[in-house]
Short mmCIF file of C-alpha atoms in Angstrom, two decimals:
data_model
loop_
_atom_site.label_atom_id
_atom_site.label_comp_id
_atom_site.label_asym_id
_atom_site.label_seq_id
_atom_site.Cartn_x
_atom_site.Cartn_y
_atom_site.Cartn_z
CA MET A 22 180.29 37.74 242.99
CA THR A 23 181.81 39.92 245.72
CA ARG A 24 184.90 40.49 243.56
CA SER A 25 182.85 41.50 240.51
CA LEU A 26 180.77 43.92 242.59
CA SER A 27 183.94 45.44 244.01
CA ASP A 28 185.37 45.87 240.50
CA ALA A 29 182.14 47.46 239.30
CA ARG A 30 182.14 49.86 242.23
CA ALA A 31 185.75 50.91 241.51
CA ALA A 32 184.92 51.40 237.81
CA LEU A 33 181.89 53.52 238.72
CA ALA A 34 183.99 55.71 241.03
CA LEU A 35 186.61 56.19 238.30
CA ALA A 36 183.99 57.02 235.67
CA THR A 37 182.36 59.54 238.01
CA THR A 38 185.70 61.23 238.68
CA GLN A 39 186.51 61.41 234.97
CA TYR A 40 183.07 62.81 234.21
CA LEU A 41 183.45 65.58 236.80
CA GLU A 42 186.94 66.40 235.51
CA ALA A 43 185.57 66.66 231.97
CA CYS A 44 182.89 69.07 233.19
CA ASP A 45 185.57 71.27 234.77
CA VAL A 46 187.64 71.25 231.56
CA LEU A 47 184.63 72.21 229.47
CA CYS A 48 183.54 75.00 231.79
CA SER A 49 186.94 76.50 232.66
CA PRO A 50 187.31 78.51 229.40
CA LEU A 51 183.88 79.99 229.98
CA LYS A 52 184.86 81.37 233.39
CA THR A 53 187.54 83.57 231.79
CA ALA A 54 185.71 84.15 228.53
CA SER A 55 185.88 87.53 226.86
CA ASN A 56 183.47 89.10 224.43
CA GLU A 57 185.44 87.46 221.64
CA THR A 58 184.59 83.94 222.88
CA ASN A 59 183.46 81.84 219.97
CA ARG A 60 179.71 81.36 220.42
CA LEU A 61 179.75 78.52 217.93
CA TYR A 62 182.22 76.64 220.12
CA ILE A 63 179.99 77.09 223.16
CA ASN A 64 176.97 75.81 221.26
CA GLU A 65 178.88 72.75 220.08
CA VAL A 66 180.09 71.93 223.58
CA ALA A 67 176.61 72.38 225.06
CA GLU A 68 175.06 70.18 222.40
CA SER A 69 177.70 67.49 222.91
CA ALA A 70 177.12 67.53 226.66
CA GLU A 71 173.34 67.23 226.22
CA ASN A 72 173.74 64.32 223.81
CA PHE A 73 176.10 62.56 226.20
CA ILE A 74 173.76 62.98 229.14
CA GLY A 75 170.82 61.77 227.08
CA SER A 76 172.69 58.68 225.90
CA ILE A 77 173.60 57.51 229.40
CA ARG A 78 170.47 58.59 231.31
CA ASP A 79 168.36 55.56 230.35
CA LYS A 80 171.25 53.16 230.87
CA LEU A 81 171.97 54.56 234.32
CA SER A 82 168.28 54.44 235.25
CA ASP A 83 168.07 50.78 234.23
CA THR A 84 171.21 50.01 236.21
CA VAL A 85 169.82 51.71 239.31
CA ILE A 86 166.61 49.65 239.04
CA VAL A 87 168.58 46.41 238.76
CA LEU A 88 170.72 47.34 241.77
CA LYS A 89 167.68 48.29 243.88
CA ARG A 90 165.98 44.99 243.08
CA ALA A 91 169.12 43.09 244.01
CA ARG A 92 169.34 45.05 247.26
CA ASN A 93 165.68 44.40 248.06
CA ARG A 94 166.11 40.66 247.52
CA HIS A 95 168.71 40.59 250.29
CA VAL A 96 166.57 42.39 252.88
CA HIS A 97 165.94 40.06 255.84
CA ILE A 98 162.16 40.04 255.41
CA HIS A 99 162.58 38.52 251.96
CA TRP A 100 164.24 35.50 253.50
CA ILE A 101 160.75 34.54 254.72
CA PRO A 102 159.07 31.95 252.46
CA PRO A 103 156.62 33.66 250.06
CA GLU A 104 153.54 31.84 251.41
CA ILE A 105 154.29 33.05 254.96
CA LEU A 106 155.02 36.58 253.76
CA VAL A 107 151.63 36.64 252.01
CA LYS A 108 149.90 35.61 255.26
CA ILE A 109 151.69 38.41 257.12
CA MET A 110 150.59 40.93 254.50
CA LEU A 111 146.98 39.69 254.69
CA LEU A 112 147.04 40.08 258.47
CA ASP A 113 148.24 43.64 257.96
CA LEU A 114 145.25 44.24 255.67
CA GLU A 115 142.91 42.96 258.38
CA VAL A 116 144.37 45.47 260.83
CA HIS A 117 143.57 48.27 258.37
CA GLU A 118 139.97 47.04 258.12
CA THR A 119 139.16 47.61 261.78
CA PRO A 120 135.40 48.23 262.19
CA GLY A 121 136.06 51.41 264.16
CA LEU A 122 137.43 53.17 261.09
CA GLU A 123 135.20 55.53 259.12
CA ASN A 124 135.57 53.47 255.94
CA PRO A 125 137.35 50.17 256.69
CA ILE A 126 137.01 48.73 253.17
CA ALA A 127 138.56 51.80 251.56
CA SER A 128 141.32 51.71 254.19
CA ARG A 129 142.01 48.06 253.35
CA ALA A 130 142.10 48.80 249.62
CA SER A 131 144.49 51.69 250.11
CA ARG A 132 146.75 49.48 252.20
CA ALA A 133 146.68 46.72 249.56
CA ILE A 134 147.83 49.20 246.94
CA SER A 135 150.57 50.49 249.26
CA LEU A 136 151.88 46.99 250.03
CA SER A 137 151.92 46.08 246.35
CA SER A 138 154.00 49.20 245.65
CA VAL A 139 156.83 48.45 248.10
CA CYS A 140 158.95 46.52 245.60
CA SER A 141 158.62 44.24 242.58
CA HIS A 142 158.71 41.12 244.79
CA TRP A 143 155.82 42.29 246.97
CA ARG A 144 153.91 43.47 243.92
CA GLU A 145 154.22 40.05 242.31
CA LEU A 146 153.01 38.32 245.48
CA ALA A 147 150.10 40.74 245.93
CA ILE A 148 148.88 40.53 242.34
CA GLN A 149 148.96 36.73 242.47
CA THR A 150 146.88 36.69 245.69
CA GLY A 151 143.19 37.13 244.89
CA SER A 152 142.16 37.81 248.50
CA PHE A 153 144.13 41.06 248.35
CA TRP A 154 141.61 42.50 245.90
CA SER A 155 138.33 40.63 246.41
CA ARG A 156 136.71 43.28 248.64
CA ILE A 157 135.34 46.05 246.46
CA LEU A 158 133.61 49.32 247.27
CA PHE A 159 131.38 50.88 244.61
CA SER A 160 132.65 54.35 245.46
CA PHE A 161 135.98 53.38 243.91
CA SER A 162 136.63 54.78 240.46
CA THR A 163 135.54 52.63 237.53
CA SER A 164 139.15 51.87 236.62
CA LEU A 165 139.97 50.85 240.20
CA VAL A 166 136.93 48.55 240.44
CA THR A 167 137.95 46.93 237.15
CA ALA A 168 141.52 46.44 238.37
CA PHE A 169 140.36 44.86 241.63
CA ILE A 170 138.03 42.47 239.80
CA GLN A 171 140.82 41.37 237.47
CA ARG A 172 143.29 40.84 240.30
CA ALA A 173 140.78 38.90 242.40
CA TRP A 174 141.13 36.08 239.87
CA ASP A 175 138.59 33.32 240.67
CA ARG A 176 138.04 34.32 244.27
CA PRO A 177 134.41 35.23 245.20
CA LEU A 178 133.95 39.00 245.31
CA GLU A 179 132.77 40.83 248.41
CA VAL A 180 130.99 43.88 247.00
CA THR A 181 129.85 46.77 249.20
CA MET A 182 127.82 49.80 248.20
CA ILE A 183 127.52 52.57 250.80
CA GLU A 184 125.36 55.61 250.20
CA PRO A 185 127.28 58.72 251.33
CA PRO A 186 125.54 60.89 253.95
CA ILE A 187 124.88 63.64 251.41
CA GLU A 188 121.70 64.60 249.64
CA LEU A 189 121.39 62.92 246.24
CA THR A 190 118.28 63.03 244.11
CA TYR A 191 116.46 59.81 243.37
CA TYR A 192 117.65 59.80 239.77
CA SER A 193 121.26 60.83 240.43
CA TYR A 194 121.53 58.04 242.99
CA GLN A 195 119.97 55.64 240.49
CA TYR A 196 122.57 56.72 237.94
CA GLU A 197 125.40 55.88 240.35
CA LEU A 198 123.97 52.39 240.76
CA TRP A 199 123.70 51.90 236.99
CA ARG A 200 127.29 53.10 236.57
CA SER A 201 128.49 50.57 239.13
CA GLN A 202 126.36 47.84 237.59
CA SER A 203 128.01 48.41 234.21
CA VAL A 204 131.36 47.54 235.78
CA VAL A 205 130.32 44.37 237.60
CA LYS A 206 127.61 43.03 235.29
CA ASP A 207 130.06 40.79 233.42
CA HIS A 208 131.34 39.40 236.72
CA ILE A 209 128.04 38.93 238.55
CA ASP A 210 128.64 35.18 238.86
CA LYS A 211 131.76 35.92 240.93
CA ILE A 212 129.92 37.87 243.65
CA GLY A 213 129.84 35.90 246.89
CA SER A 214 128.76 38.74 249.17
CA LEU A 215 126.69 41.82 248.34
CA ASN A 216 126.38 44.40 251.12
CA LEU A 217 124.22 47.48 250.54
CA SER A 218 123.93 50.39 252.95
CA VAL A 219 121.72 53.49 252.72
CA TYR A 220 121.67 56.76 254.62
CA ASN A 221 118.29 57.89 253.31
CA LEU A 222 115.23 55.65 253.67
CA ALA A 223 113.90 56.88 250.33
CA LYS A 224 116.81 55.13 248.62
CA ILE A 225 115.85 51.63 249.79
CA GLY A 226 113.43 51.26 246.92
CA VAL A 227 116.14 52.25 244.45
CA ILE A 228 118.55 49.63 245.77
CA THR A 229 116.07 46.77 245.89
CA ASP A 230 114.95 47.56 242.36
CA TRP A 231 118.58 47.64 241.25
CA VAL A 232 119.39 44.30 242.89
CA SER A 233 116.31 42.65 241.40
CA ARG A 234 117.60 43.34 237.89
CA PHE A 235 120.56 41.01 238.33
CA SER A 236 120.46 37.47 237.09
CA PRO A 237 120.82 35.09 240.06
CA PRO A 238 124.53 35.10 241.06
CA CYS A 239 125.53 31.45 241.36
CA CYS A 240 128.16 32.18 244.05
CA LEU A 241 126.08 34.57 246.17
CA GLN A 242 126.23 33.48 249.81
CA GLU A 243 125.31 36.71 251.56
CA LEU A 244 123.00 39.63 250.77
CA SER A 245 122.56 42.40 253.33
CA LEU A 246 120.79 45.75 253.34
CA GLY A 247 121.65 48.19 256.11
CA TYR A 248 120.40 51.61 257.21
CA THR A 249 122.95 54.10 258.58
CA GLY A 250 120.84 57.25 258.88
CA GLU A 251 118.91 58.69 261.80
CA ARG A 252 116.60 56.52 263.86
CA TRP A 253 113.10 56.09 262.52
CA SER A 254 111.56 57.40 265.76
CA ASP A 255 113.59 60.60 265.49
CA ILE A 256 112.26 61.43 262.04
CA PHE A 257 108.73 60.17 261.67
CA GLN A 258 105.70 60.07 263.93
CA GLU A 259 103.73 58.10 261.36
CA PRO A 260 104.62 55.26 258.96
CA TYR A 261 106.70 56.44 256.02
CA PHE A 262 106.73 55.11 252.47
CA PRO A 263 109.53 55.84 249.98
CA SER A 264 108.77 58.15 247.10
CA PRO A 265 108.53 57.37 244.26
CA PRO A 266 107.02 54.00 245.22
CA THR A 267 108.77 50.89 243.98
CA THR A 268 107.92 47.22 244.05
CA LEU A 269 110.34 45.00 245.93
CA GLU A 270 111.09 42.35 243.34
CA LEU A 271 113.73 40.10 244.86
CA ASP A 272 112.42 36.84 243.41
CA SER A 273 115.30 36.74 240.95
CA ILE A 274 117.83 36.31 243.75
CA ALA A 275 115.66 34.36 246.17
CA ASN A 276 116.99 31.09 244.82
#
């Protein structure tokens, strides 16, 4: 193998030299060209050069990809057994999901995408590992949520919906929930954890109404509703009721 690689390298060096010499030969008449230079000749040479470059571009690109993959396979970290490498990558994801971060789930998702983009070997390992993709944030784009669900395979999903600390109307917020529901409704039986967080107390009724519309998820192990806004005592002196009023109908998931 070493001999064949050496021969290929020598052939590549020779071909490169010949190509550069050909470029010099083609361009040398143009450097001393007079007004009588045959424009037709120049057009023919330019067209031939473009055709040549086009014919070898794809082949060279494919060759470079093959060589990069071969080089990556011989990096020391790839000597580690795949199952151990996956555990190392998962530990790295946990580091990027530190609670102190502003949005740990989004940070983890971004890191998962980055790790799966390092090389074809890492991408294959990541895509085959459902725990890489099982934690989903509703603020992801629809296409990203769909991709994460598909790559999670049969692993229970950990779904989180966090209301941003910006003012949204009751109906616009409701629309965001319906949009998210349309993505996960066909995979509701795969949800093992559903974590909902609101910044505005008036949105609690919207969320509970939204959750109550689900059929009972057979894998659901955890359901949490959190409040991340200002303290109640800082806002209200008297009891407060969300508007418009909603009925908390959670019987459908009680079992």
